[in-house]
Amino acid sequence: MSPALEVPAGRRTVRINRPDKVLFPGEGITKADLAEYYRTVAPRMLPKLRGRPLMMERHPDGIDGPSFMHKDVPGHFPDWIHRAELPKEDGTVTYVLCDDTATLVYLADQACITPHRWLSRADRPDHPDQLVFDLDPPGDDFTPVREAARALHHLLEELKLPSAVMTTGSRGLHVVVPLDRRAPFDDVRDFARDVADLLAARHPDALTTAPRKQARRGRLYLDVQRNAYGQTAVAPYAVRARPGAPVATPLAWPEVDEPDLDARRWTMKTVPDRLDSDPWQDTLRRGRSLAPARRRLAALTDGDG
């Protein structure tokens, strides 16, 4: 067994146990490699994580072994990791808050390959500051995803809502809208569903809002179900537990037009080359109210009808 590795992470040093443990057999990526990746992307990733409850996707034996989703903070986590105790239907859950580089590196030591974040912050958990559309394609062809993203971007511009786009590192794209935290989750999800319904009505042969796969008939699914209390979305810059170690990567909107774009285009090895700038920096800076957008959506719906 290899000796533990001490990794400087901000103001702390984090111990990586079994650093040579291979997590991605096809690429030979080890736990130490994962920790170094998260240390490298921390300056870009942490602003998108701070204050948000996380769900940890852990793969103790690598991506080919058993995995599990972990919500409650284990008792052995160090005291310096921030936590948030939040209500659930039959009690409470104590979630990790990833507020610093050391926490991000420590999660890598726990074989948390993929952190998934809430769309709200722990101080107002029922009032999201982001709305997410998940563009879920019916197959491997990514052209329908790019076309759906452009159509959704255009509709959101009609509603005068800014939006950001991200590869998921898995199958599709996420489109994110910044909110001002006034509306509760139920209202946000209803609005997102109405937007998706209008977009699907405009493109009935290509898009659907049908949750059941049998009803989609080869169309791309506009999924808004993540917009709910306690639900999560993959965090920007998170590694996915798939061969090649693809990464959920924030994009600039013009990149959606690139014909070689797909959900797994960027990986642990290539994302660091993108860190000189943040494609989302200006877009997500100020959250918007949904009230004016609701009025514009109602007018568009009446007009299209």
PDB file of C-alpha atoms in Angstrom:
ATOM      1  CA  MET A   1       0.000   0.000   0.000  1.00  0.00           C
ATOM      2  CA  SER A   2       1.405   3.402  -0.956  1.00  0.00           C
ATOM      3  CA  PRO A   3       2.001   5.935   1.827  1.00  0.00           C
ATOM      4  CA  ALA A   4      -0.460   8.772   2.313  1.00  0.00           C
ATOM      5  CA  LEU A   5       0.138  11.948   0.328  1.00  0.00           C
ATOM      6  CA  GLU A   6       0.036  15.385   1.942  1.00  0.00           C
ATOM      7  CA  VAL A   7      -1.551  17.897  -0.440  1.00  0.00           C
ATOM      8  CA  PRO A   8      -1.376  21.664   0.235  1.00  0.00           C
ATOM      9  CA  ALA A   9      -4.853  23.081  -0.287  1.00  0.00           C
ATOM     10  CA  GLY A  10      -5.300  26.729   0.528  1.00  0.00           C
ATOM     11  CA  ARG A  11      -4.588  27.308   4.203  1.00  0.00           C
ATOM     12  CA  ARG A  12      -4.660  23.605   5.017  1.00  0.00           C
ATOM     13  CA  THR A  13      -2.866  20.420   4.119  1.00  0.00           C
ATOM     14  CA  VAL A  14      -5.106  17.485   3.241  1.00  0.00           C
ATOM     15  CA  ARG A  15      -4.034  13.876   3.587  1.00  0.00           C
ATOM     16  CA  ILE A  16      -4.803  11.668   0.578  1.00  0.00           C
ATOM     17  CA  ASN A  17      -4.937   8.050   1.672  1.00  0.00           C
ATOM     18  CA  ARG A  18      -4.052   5.357  -0.878  1.00  0.00           C
ATOM     19  CA  PRO A  19      -3.082   8.024  -3.440  1.00  0.00           C
ATOM     20  CA  ASP A  20      -2.130   5.379  -6.015  1.00  0.00           C
ATOM     21  CA  LYS A  21      -5.615   3.830  -5.940  1.00  0.00           C
ATOM     22  CA  VAL A  22      -6.734   3.702  -9.582  1.00  0.00           C
ATOM     23  CA  LEU A  23     -10.175   5.240 -10.088  1.00  0.00           C
ATOM     24  CA  PHE A  24     -10.266   5.245 -13.907  1.00  0.00           C
ATOM     25  CA  PRO A  25      -8.638   1.991 -15.061  1.00  0.00           C
ATOM     26  CA  GLY A  26      -8.702   2.821 -18.749  1.00  0.00           C
ATOM     27  CA  GLU A  27      -6.717   6.009 -18.224  1.00  0.00           C
ATOM     28  CA  GLY A  28      -4.736   5.005 -15.136  1.00  0.00           C
ATOM     29  CA  ILE A  29      -6.129   8.014 -13.269  1.00  0.00           C
ATOM     30  CA  THR A  30      -5.506   7.696  -9.540  1.00  0.00           C
ATOM     31  CA  LYS A  31      -7.009   9.237  -6.450  1.00  0.00           C
ATOM     32  CA  ALA A  32      -3.975  11.541  -6.262  1.00  0.00           C
ATOM     33  CA  ASP A  33      -4.674  12.662  -9.836  1.00  0.00           C
ATOM     34  CA  LEU A  34      -8.299  13.409  -8.939  1.00  0.00           C
ATOM     35  CA  ALA A  35      -7.237  15.433  -5.899  1.00  0.00           C
ATOM     36  CA  GLU A  36      -4.744  17.413  -7.995  1.00  0.00           C
ATOM     37  CA  TYR A  37      -7.396  18.097 -10.633  1.00  0.00           C
ATOM     38  CA  TYR A  38      -9.831  19.475  -8.066  1.00  0.00           C
ATOM     39  CA  ARG A  39      -7.076  21.556  -6.477  1.00  0.00           C
ATOM     40  CA  THR A  40      -6.303  22.998  -9.924  1.00  0.00           C
ATOM     41  CA  VAL A  41      -9.895  23.880 -10.845  1.00  0.00           C
ATOM     42  CA  ALA A  42     -10.823  25.134  -7.361  1.00  0.00           C
ATOM     43  CA  PRO A  43     -10.493  28.869  -8.227  1.00  0.00           C
ATOM     44  CA  ARG A  44     -13.105  28.466 -10.976  1.00  0.00           C
ATOM     45  CA  MET A  45     -15.241  25.799  -9.315  1.00  0.00           C
ATOM     46  CA  LEU A  46     -15.596  27.100  -5.761  1.00  0.00           C
ATOM     47  CA  PRO A  47     -17.579  30.267  -6.613  1.00  0.00           C
ATOM     48  CA  LYS A  48     -20.168  27.931  -8.141  1.00  0.00           C
ATOM     49  CA  LEU A  49     -20.263  25.705  -5.031  1.00  0.00           C
ATOM     50  CA  ARG A  50     -19.956  27.953  -1.986  1.00  0.00           C
ATOM     51  CA  GLY A  51     -22.938  27.870   0.317  1.00  0.00           C
ATOM     52  CA  ARG A  52     -24.692  25.114  -1.632  1.00  0.00           C
ATOM     53  CA  PRO A  53     -25.546  21.736  -0.119  1.00  0.00           C
ATOM     54  CA  LEU A  54     -23.819  18.924  -1.988  1.00  0.00           C
ATOM     55  CA  MET A  55     -24.615  15.313  -2.704  1.00  0.00           C
ATOM     56  CA  MET A  56     -21.475  13.207  -3.054  1.00  0.00           C
ATOM     57  CA  GLU A  57     -21.241  10.562  -5.773  1.00  0.00           C
ATOM     58  CA  ARG A  58     -18.621   8.200  -4.348  1.00  0.00           C
ATOM     59  CA  HIS A  59     -16.754   5.385  -6.101  1.00  0.00           C
ATOM     60  CA  PRO A  60     -14.474   3.778  -3.465  1.00  0.00           C
ATOM     61  CA  ASP A  61     -13.255   1.091  -5.873  1.00  0.00           C
ATOM     62  CA  GLY A  62     -13.129   3.253  -8.984  1.00  0.00           C
ATOM     63  CA  ILE A  63     -15.651   3.686 -11.767  1.00  0.00           C
ATOM     64  CA  ASP A  64     -15.873  -0.060 -12.449  1.00  0.00           C
ATOM     65  CA  GLY A  65     -16.824  -0.859  -8.862  1.00  0.00           C
ATOM     66  CA  PRO A  66     -19.910  -0.207  -6.720  1.00  0.00           C
ATOM     67  CA  SER A  67     -20.894   3.410  -6.181  1.00  0.00           C
ATOM     68  CA  PHE A  68     -23.361   5.289  -4.010  1.00  0.00           C
ATOM     69  CA  MET A  69     -24.890   8.724  -3.536  1.00  0.00           C
ATOM     70  CA  HIS A  70     -24.054  10.151  -0.135  1.00  0.00           C
ATOM     71  CA  LYS A  71     -26.060  13.002   1.417  1.00  0.00           C
ATOM     72  CA  ASP A  72     -25.394  12.922   5.174  1.00  0.00           C
ATOM     73  CA  VAL A  73     -21.938  14.038   6.286  1.00  0.00           C
ATOM     74  CA  PRO A  74     -20.162  11.001   7.821  1.00  0.00           C
ATOM     75  CA  GLY A  75     -18.985  11.318  11.397  1.00  0.00           C
ATOM     76  CA  HIS A  76     -15.326  10.997  10.432  1.00  0.00           C
ATOM     77  CA  PHE A  77     -15.319  14.162   8.299  1.00  0.00           C
ATOM     78  CA  PRO A  78     -13.098  16.816   9.936  1.00  0.00           C
ATOM     79  CA  ASP A  79     -14.671  19.631  11.935  1.00  0.00           C
ATOM     80  CA  TRP A  80     -13.320  22.304   9.611  1.00  0.00           C
ATOM     81  CA  ILE A  81     -15.608  21.183   6.779  1.00  0.00           C
ATOM     82  CA  HIS A  82     -18.711  23.373   6.721  1.00  0.00           C
ATOM     83  CA  ARG A  83     -22.107  21.723   7.073  1.00  0.00           C
ATOM     84  CA  ALA A  84     -25.784  22.609   6.742  1.00  0.00           C
ATOM     85  CA  GLU A  85     -28.568  20.729   8.516  1.00  0.00           C
ATOM     86  CA  LEU A  86     -31.700  20.975   6.380  1.00  0.00           C
ATOM     87  CA  PRO A  87     -35.186  19.538   6.771  1.00  0.00           C
ATOM     88  CA  LYS A  88     -36.538  16.587   4.869  1.00  0.00           C
ATOM     89  CA  GLU A  89     -39.896  14.867   5.045  1.00  0.00           C
ATOM     90  CA  ASP A  90     -39.105  12.656   8.036  1.00  0.00           C
ATOM     91  CA  GLY A  91     -36.305  14.568   9.772  1.00  0.00           C
ATOM     92  CA  THR A  92     -33.157  16.378   8.701  1.00  0.00           C
ATOM     93  CA  VAL A  93     -30.056  15.786   6.595  1.00  0.00           C
ATOM     94  CA  THR A  94     -26.654  17.310   7.306  1.00  0.00           C
ATOM     95  CA  TYR A  95     -25.055  18.214   3.978  1.00  0.00           C
ATOM     96  CA  VAL A  96     -21.500  19.144   3.053  1.00  0.00           C
ATOM     97  CA  LEU A  97     -20.885  22.736   2.019  1.00  0.00           C
ATOM     98  CA  CYS A  98     -17.810  22.959  -0.195  1.00  0.00           C
ATOM     99  CA  ASP A  99     -16.563  26.432   0.671  1.00  0.00           C
ATOM    100  CA  ASP A 100     -12.811  26.059   0.206  1.00  0.00           C
ATOM    101  CA  THR A 101     -10.107  24.212  -1.716  1.00  0.00           C
ATOM    102  CA  ALA A 102      -9.309  21.928   1.208  1.00  0.00           C
ATOM    103  CA  THR A 103     -12.870  20.578   1.263  1.00  0.00           C
ATOM    104  CA  LEU A 104     -12.795  19.922  -2.474  1.00  0.00           C
ATOM    105  CA  VAL A 105      -9.520  17.998  -2.132  1.00  0.00           C
ATOM    106  CA  TYR A 106     -10.813  16.109   0.914  1.00  0.00           C
ATOM    107  CA  LEU A 107     -13.866  14.978  -1.060  1.00  0.00           C
ATOM    108  CA  ALA A 108     -11.490  13.577  -3.679  1.00  0.00           C
ATOM    109  CA  ASP A 109      -9.773  11.601  -0.908  1.00  0.00           C
ATOM    110  CA  GLN A 110     -13.204  10.163  -0.080  1.00  0.00           C
ATOM    111  CA  ALA A 111     -13.459   8.964  -3.717  1.00  0.00           C
ATOM    112  CA  CYS A 112     -16.169  11.532  -4.394  1.00  0.00           C
ATOM    113  CA  ILE A 113     -15.591  11.668  -8.125  1.00  0.00           C
ATOM    114  CA  THR A 114     -18.657  13.818  -8.832  1.00  0.00           C
ATOM    115  CA  PRO A 115     -20.150  16.461  -6.529  1.00  0.00           C
ATOM    116  CA  HIS A 116     -23.763  17.347  -7.311  1.00  0.00           C
ATOM    117  CA  ARG A 117     -25.016  20.718  -6.070  1.00  0.00           C
ATOM    118  CA  TRP A 118     -28.346  22.168  -5.013  1.00  0.00           C
ATOM    119  CA  LEU A 119     -29.807  25.011  -7.077  1.00  0.00           C
ATOM    120  CA  SER A 120     -30.321  26.972  -3.859  1.00  0.00           C
ATOM    121  CA  ARG A 121     -28.028  28.024  -1.049  1.00  0.00           C
ATOM    122  CA  ALA A 122     -28.229  26.700   2.488  1.00  0.00           C
ATOM    123  CA  ASP A 123     -29.316  30.027   3.973  1.00  0.00           C
ATOM    124  CA  ARG A 124     -32.535  30.016   1.861  1.00  0.00           C
ATOM    125  CA  PRO A 125     -32.867  26.401   0.739  1.00  0.00           C
ATOM    126  CA  ASP A 126     -36.398  26.701  -0.652  1.00  0.00           C
ATOM    127  CA  HIS A 127     -35.580  29.723  -2.835  1.00  0.00           C
ATOM    128  CA  PRO A 128     -33.253  28.817  -5.714  1.00  0.00           C
ATOM    129  CA  ASP A 129     -30.857  31.284  -7.269  1.00  0.00           C
ATOM    130  CA  GLN A 130     -30.598  29.158 -10.412  1.00  0.00           C
ATOM    131  CA  LEU A 131     -33.012  27.451 -12.766  1.00  0.00           C
ATOM    132  CA  VAL A 132     -31.766  24.515 -14.859  1.00  0.00           C
ATOM    133  CA  PHE A 133     -32.993  22.981 -18.099  1.00  0.00           C
ATOM    134  CA  ASP A 134     -31.496  19.541 -18.762  1.00  0.00           C
ATOM    135  CA  LEU A 135     -31.390  18.740 -22.480  1.00  0.00           C
ATOM    136  CA  ASP A 136     -31.559  14.947 -22.603  1.00  0.00           C
ATOM    137  CA  PRO A 137     -31.064  13.493 -26.103  1.00  0.00           C
ATOM    138  CA  PRO A 138     -32.704  10.288 -27.314  1.00  0.00           C
ATOM    139  CA  GLY A 139     -29.442   8.837 -28.661  1.00  0.00           C
ATOM    140  CA  ASP A 140     -25.768   9.490 -29.298  1.00  0.00           C
ATOM    141  CA  ASP A 141     -26.215  12.096 -32.042  1.00  0.00           C
ATOM    142  CA  PHE A 142     -25.392  15.454 -30.467  1.00  0.00           C
ATOM    143  CA  THR A 143     -26.831  17.608 -33.249  1.00  0.00           C
ATOM    144  CA  PRO A 144     -30.340  17.641 -31.675  1.00  0.00           C
ATOM    145  CA  VAL A 145     -28.821  18.826 -28.384  1.00  0.00           C
ATOM    146  CA  ARG A 146     -27.027  21.739 -30.018  1.00  0.00           C
ATOM    147  CA  GLU A 147     -30.189  22.677 -31.933  1.00  0.00           C
ATOM    148  CA  ALA A 148     -32.342  22.488 -28.794  1.00  0.00           C
ATOM    149  CA  ALA A 149     -29.855  24.612 -26.852  1.00  0.00           C
ATOM    150  CA  ARG A 150     -29.889  27.310 -29.527  1.00  0.00           C
ATOM    151  CA  ALA A 151     -33.695  27.300 -29.628  1.00  0.00           C
ATOM    152  CA  LEU A 152     -33.918  27.524 -25.830  1.00  0.00           C
ATOM    153  CA  HIS A 153     -31.331  30.318 -25.765  1.00  0.00           C
ATOM    154  CA  HIS A 154     -33.407  32.272 -28.291  1.00  0.00           C
ATOM    155  CA  LEU A 155     -36.605  31.789 -26.272  1.00  0.00           C
ATOM    156  CA  LEU A 156     -34.921  32.904 -23.063  1.00  0.00           C
ATOM    157  CA  GLU A 157     -33.673  36.001 -24.861  1.00  0.00           C
ATOM    158  CA  GLU A 158     -37.273  36.695 -25.911  1.00  0.00           C
ATOM    159  CA  LEU A 159     -38.123  36.513 -22.189  1.00  0.00           C
ATOM    160  CA  LYS A 160     -35.155  38.833 -21.467  1.00  0.00           C
ATOM    161  CA  LEU A 161     -33.540  36.211 -19.240  1.00  0.00           C
ATOM    162  CA  PRO A 162     -29.767  35.677 -19.370  1.00  0.00           C
ATOM    163  CA  SER A 163     -28.583  32.090 -19.588  1.00  0.00           C
ATOM    164  CA  ALA A 164     -25.397  30.043 -19.434  1.00  0.00           C
ATOM    165  CA  VAL A 165     -24.694  26.658 -20.979  1.00  0.00           C
ATOM    166  CA  MET A 166     -22.595  23.692 -19.848  1.00  0.00           C
ATOM    167  CA  THR A 167     -21.734  20.234 -21.093  1.00  0.00           C
ATOM    168  CA  THR A 168     -22.802  17.642 -18.528  1.00  0.00           C
ATOM    169  CA  GLY A 169     -19.879  15.291 -19.147  1.00  0.00           C
ATOM    170  CA  SER A 170     -22.526  12.609 -19.617  1.00  0.00           C
ATOM    171  CA  ARG A 171     -25.144  12.901 -22.405  1.00  0.00           C
ATOM    172  CA  GLY A 172     -26.463  16.406 -22.932  1.00  0.00           C
ATOM    173  CA  LEU A 173     -26.247  20.064 -21.998  1.00  0.00           C
ATOM    174  CA  HIS A 174     -27.510  22.083 -19.051  1.00  0.00           C
ATOM    175  CA  VAL A 175     -28.844  25.598 -19.596  1.00  0.00           C
ATOM    176  CA  VAL A 176     -28.760  27.721 -16.430  1.00  0.00           C
ATOM    177  CA  VAL A 177     -30.726  30.904 -15.656  1.00  0.00           C
ATOM    178  CA  PRO A 178     -29.682  33.102 -12.683  1.00  0.00           C
ATOM    179  CA  LEU A 179     -32.515  34.031 -10.287  1.00  0.00           C
ATOM    180  CA  ASP A 180     -32.914  36.626  -7.541  1.00  0.00           C
ATOM    181  CA  ARG A 181     -34.108  34.079  -4.914  1.00  0.00           C
ATOM    182  CA  ARG A 182     -37.547  35.656  -4.523  1.00  0.00           C
ATOM    183  CA  ALA A 183     -39.525  32.776  -6.006  1.00  0.00           C
ATOM    184  CA  PRO A 184     -39.816  29.421  -4.179  1.00  0.00           C
ATOM    185  CA  PHE A 185     -38.977  26.170  -5.922  1.00  0.00           C
ATOM    186  CA  ASP A 186     -42.574  25.326  -6.802  1.00  0.00           C
ATOM    187  CA  ASP A 187     -43.004  28.594  -8.703  1.00  0.00           C
ATOM    188  CA  VAL A 188     -39.638  28.212 -10.415  1.00  0.00           C
ATOM    189  CA  ARG A 189     -40.409  24.674 -11.561  1.00  0.00           C
ATOM    190  CA  ASP A 190     -43.841  25.737 -12.856  1.00  0.00           C
ATOM    191  CA  PHE A 191     -42.225  28.550 -14.837  1.00  0.00           C
ATOM    192  CA  ALA A 192     -39.547  26.226 -16.224  1.00  0.00           C
ATOM    193  CA  ARG A 193     -42.221  23.727 -17.250  1.00  0.00           C
ATOM    194  CA  ASP A 194     -44.200  26.439 -19.045  1.00  0.00           C
ATOM    195  CA  VAL A 195     -41.062  27.547 -20.909  1.00  0.00           C
ATOM    196  CA  ALA A 196     -40.327  23.960 -21.901  1.00  0.00           C
ATOM    197  CA  ASP A 197     -43.931  23.426 -23.001  1.00  0.00           C
ATOM    198  CA  LEU A 198     -43.800  26.469 -25.267  1.00  0.00           C
ATOM    199  CA  LEU A 199     -40.475  25.419 -26.751  1.00  0.00           C
ATOM    200  CA  ALA A 200     -41.772  21.898 -27.390  1.00  0.00           C
ATOM    201  CA  ALA A 201     -44.922  23.322 -28.981  1.00  0.00           C
ATOM    202  CA  ARG A 202     -42.726  25.340 -31.345  1.00  0.00           C
ATOM    203  CA  HIS A 203     -40.692  22.256 -32.283  1.00  0.00           C
ATOM    204  CA  PRO A 204     -43.100  19.334 -31.835  1.00  0.00           C
ATOM    205  CA  ASP A 205     -41.171  16.930 -34.042  1.00  0.00           C
ATOM    206  CA  ALA A 206     -37.853  17.476 -32.238  1.00  0.00           C
ATOM    207  CA  LEU A 207     -38.647  18.277 -28.600  1.00  0.00           C
ATOM    208  CA  THR A 208     -40.867  16.890 -25.848  1.00  0.00           C
ATOM    209  CA  THR A 209     -41.649  17.405 -22.184  1.00  0.00           C
ATOM    210  CA  ALA A 210     -42.896  13.835 -21.718  1.00  0.00           C
ATOM    211  CA  PRO A 211     -41.154  12.254 -18.695  1.00  0.00           C
ATOM    212  CA  ARG A 212     -41.869   8.687 -19.868  1.00  0.00           C
ATOM    213  CA  LYS A 213     -39.371   7.442 -22.429  1.00  0.00           C
ATOM    214  CA  GLN A 214     -42.042   5.523 -24.315  1.00  0.00           C
ATOM    215  CA  ALA A 215     -43.888   8.781 -24.988  1.00  0.00           C
ATOM    216  CA  ARG A 216     -40.871  10.667 -26.361  1.00  0.00           C
ATOM    217  CA  ARG A 217     -40.776   8.843 -29.709  1.00  0.00           C
ATOM    218  CA  GLY A 218     -37.178   9.739 -30.488  1.00  0.00           C
ATOM    219  CA  ARG A 219     -37.453  13.378 -29.469  1.00  0.00           C
ATOM    220  CA  LEU A 220     -35.124  15.273 -27.134  1.00  0.00           C
ATOM    221  CA  TYR A 221     -36.490  15.553 -23.594  1.00  0.00           C
ATOM    222  CA  LEU A 222     -36.619  19.016 -21.998  1.00  0.00           C
ATOM    223  CA  ASP A 223     -36.174  17.998 -18.356  1.00  0.00           C
ATOM    224  CA  VAL A 224     -37.056  20.570 -15.662  1.00  0.00           C
ATOM    225  CA  GLN A 225     -37.448  18.115 -12.756  1.00  0.00           C
ATOM    226  CA  ARG A 226     -34.210  19.225 -11.091  1.00  0.00           C
ATOM    227  CA  ASN A 227     -35.894  22.491 -10.135  1.00  0.00           C
ATOM    228  CA  ALA A 228     -37.182  21.215  -6.796  1.00  0.00           C
ATOM    229  CA  TYR A 229     -36.202  21.281  -3.141  1.00  0.00           C
ATOM    230  CA  GLY A 230     -33.543  18.687  -2.394  1.00  0.00           C
ATOM    231  CA  GLN A 231     -32.825  17.926  -6.055  1.00  0.00           C
ATOM    232  CA  THR A 232     -29.334  18.396  -7.455  1.00  0.00           C
ATOM    233  CA  ALA A 233     -27.518  19.043 -10.716  1.00  0.00           C
ATOM    234  CA  VAL A 234     -23.956  18.102 -11.573  1.00  0.00           C
ATOM    235  CA  ALA A 235     -21.563  20.825 -10.467  1.00  0.00           C
ATOM    236  CA  PRO A 236     -19.625  22.845 -13.056  1.00  0.00           C
ATOM    237  CA  TYR A 237     -16.112  21.397 -13.517  1.00  0.00           C
ATOM    238  CA  ALA A 238     -17.138  18.118 -11.839  1.00  0.00           C
ATOM    239  CA  VAL A 239     -15.566  14.922 -13.179  1.00  0.00           C
ATOM    240  CA  ARG A 240     -18.008  12.257 -14.325  1.00  0.00           C
ATOM    241  CA  ALA A 241     -17.527   8.582 -13.515  1.00  0.00           C
ATOM    242  CA  ARG A 242     -17.220   7.508 -17.140  1.00  0.00           C
ATOM    243  CA  PRO A 243     -14.348   6.205 -19.250  1.00  0.00           C
ATOM    244  CA  GLY A 244     -12.074   9.050 -20.259  1.00  0.00           C
ATOM    245  CA  ALA A 245     -12.897  11.095 -17.116  1.00  0.00           C
ATOM    246  CA  PRO A 246     -15.132  13.638 -18.909  1.00  0.00           C
ATOM    247  CA  VAL A 247     -15.914  16.889 -17.131  1.00  0.00           C
ATOM    248  CA  ALA A 248     -19.059  19.029 -16.861  1.00  0.00           C
ATOM    249  CA  THR A 249     -17.659  22.110 -18.574  1.00  0.00           C
ATOM    250  CA  PRO A 250     -19.041  25.672 -18.701  1.00  0.00           C
ATOM    251  CA  LEU A 251     -19.205  27.017 -22.250  1.00  0.00           C
ATOM    252  CA  ALA A 252     -19.560  30.317 -24.014  1.00  0.00           C
ATOM    253  CA  TRP A 253     -22.702  30.311 -26.160  1.00  0.00           C
ATOM    254  CA  PRO A 254     -20.808  30.496 -29.493  1.00  0.00           C
ATOM    255  CA  GLU A 255     -19.179  27.155 -28.624  1.00  0.00           C
ATOM    256  CA  VAL A 256     -22.573  25.459 -28.974  1.00  0.00           C
ATOM    257  CA  ASP A 257     -22.305  26.039 -32.725  1.00  0.00           C
ATOM    258  CA  GLU A 258     -19.067  24.057 -33.015  1.00  0.00           C
ATOM    259  CA  PRO A 259     -19.848  20.838 -34.937  1.00  0.00           C
ATOM    260  CA  ASP A 260     -17.450  18.709 -32.868  1.00  0.00           C
ATOM    261  CA  LEU A 261     -19.104  19.645 -29.566  1.00  0.00           C
ATOM    262  CA  ASP A 262     -20.475  16.793 -27.481  1.00  0.00           C
ATOM    263  CA  ALA A 263     -21.243  16.233 -23.815  1.00  0.00           C
ATOM    264  CA  ARG A 264     -17.900  14.573 -23.106  1.00  0.00           C
ATOM    265  CA  ARG A 265     -15.631  16.778 -25.210  1.00  0.00           C
ATOM    266  CA  TRP A 266     -13.529  17.979 -22.264  1.00  0.00           C
ATOM    267  CA  THR A 267     -11.831  15.768 -19.706  1.00  0.00           C
ATOM    268  CA  MET A 268      -9.711  15.956 -16.576  1.00  0.00           C
ATOM    269  CA  LYS A 269      -6.663  16.318 -18.806  1.00  0.00           C
ATOM    270  CA  THR A 270      -7.984  19.060 -21.090  1.00  0.00           C
ATOM    271  CA  VAL A 271     -10.169  21.259 -18.846  1.00  0.00           C
ATOM    272  CA  PRO A 272      -7.184  22.935 -17.114  1.00  0.00           C
ATOM    273  CA  ASP A 273      -6.369  24.524 -20.487  1.00  0.00           C
ATOM    274  CA  ARG A 274      -9.697  26.428 -20.245  1.00  0.00           C
ATOM    275  CA  LEU A 275      -9.202  27.975 -16.814  1.00  0.00           C
ATOM    276  CA  ASP A 276      -7.741  31.315 -17.895  1.00  0.00           C
ATOM    277  CA  SER A 277     -11.263  32.707 -18.219  1.00  0.00           C
ATOM    278  CA  ASP A 278     -14.760  31.926 -16.942  1.00  0.00           C
ATOM    279  CA  PRO A 279     -17.393  31.738 -19.715  1.00  0.00           C
ATOM    280  CA  TRP A 280     -20.105  32.307 -17.099  1.00  0.00           C
ATOM    281  CA  GLN A 281     -18.544  35.284 -15.324  1.00  0.00           C
ATOM    282  CA  ASP A 282     -20.828  37.999 -16.695  1.00  0.00           C
ATOM    283  CA  THR A 283     -23.947  35.900 -17.260  1.00  0.00           C
ATOM    284  CA  LEU A 284     -24.568  34.667 -13.718  1.00  0.00           C
ATOM    285  CA  ARG A 285     -23.452  37.771 -11.875  1.00  0.00           C
ATOM    286  CA  ARG A 286     -26.962  39.156 -11.223  1.00  0.00           C
ATOM    287  CA  GLY A 287     -30.044  37.053 -10.575  1.00  0.00           C
ATOM    288  CA  ARG A 288     -33.262  38.030 -12.301  1.00  0.00           C
ATOM    289  CA  SER A 289     -36.859  38.188 -11.150  1.00  0.00           C
ATOM    290  CA  LEU A 290     -39.246  35.784 -12.825  1.00  0.00           C
ATOM    291  CA  ALA A 291     -42.214  38.171 -12.604  1.00  0.00           C
ATOM    292  CA  PRO A 292     -41.493  40.151 -15.821  1.00  0.00           C
ATOM    293  CA  ALA A 293     -40.465  36.949 -17.600  1.00  0.00           C
ATOM    294  CA  ARG A 294     -43.782  35.331 -16.614  1.00  0.00           C
ATOM    295  CA  ARG A 295     -45.693  38.203 -18.212  1.00  0.00           C
ATOM    296  CA  ARG A 296     -43.622  37.954 -21.391  1.00  0.00           C
ATOM    297  CA  LEU A 297     -44.095  34.175 -21.460  1.00  0.00           C
ATOM    298  CA  ALA A 298     -47.872  34.550 -21.140  1.00  0.00           C
ATOM    299  CA  ALA A 299     -47.890  36.985 -24.053  1.00  0.00           C
ATOM    300  CA  LEU A 300     -45.759  34.657 -26.191  1.00  0.00           C
ATOM    301  CA  THR A 301     -47.939  31.676 -25.345  1.00  0.00           C
ATOM    302  CA  ASP A 302     -51.085  33.573 -26.281  1.00  0.00           C
ATOM    303  CA  GLY A 303     -49.436  34.776 -29.481  1.00  0.00           C
ATOM    304  CA  ASP A 304     -48.223  31.340 -30.502  1.00  0.00           C
ATOM    305  CA  GLY A 305     -51.602  29.860 -29.700  1.00  0.00           C
TER     306      GLY A 305
END
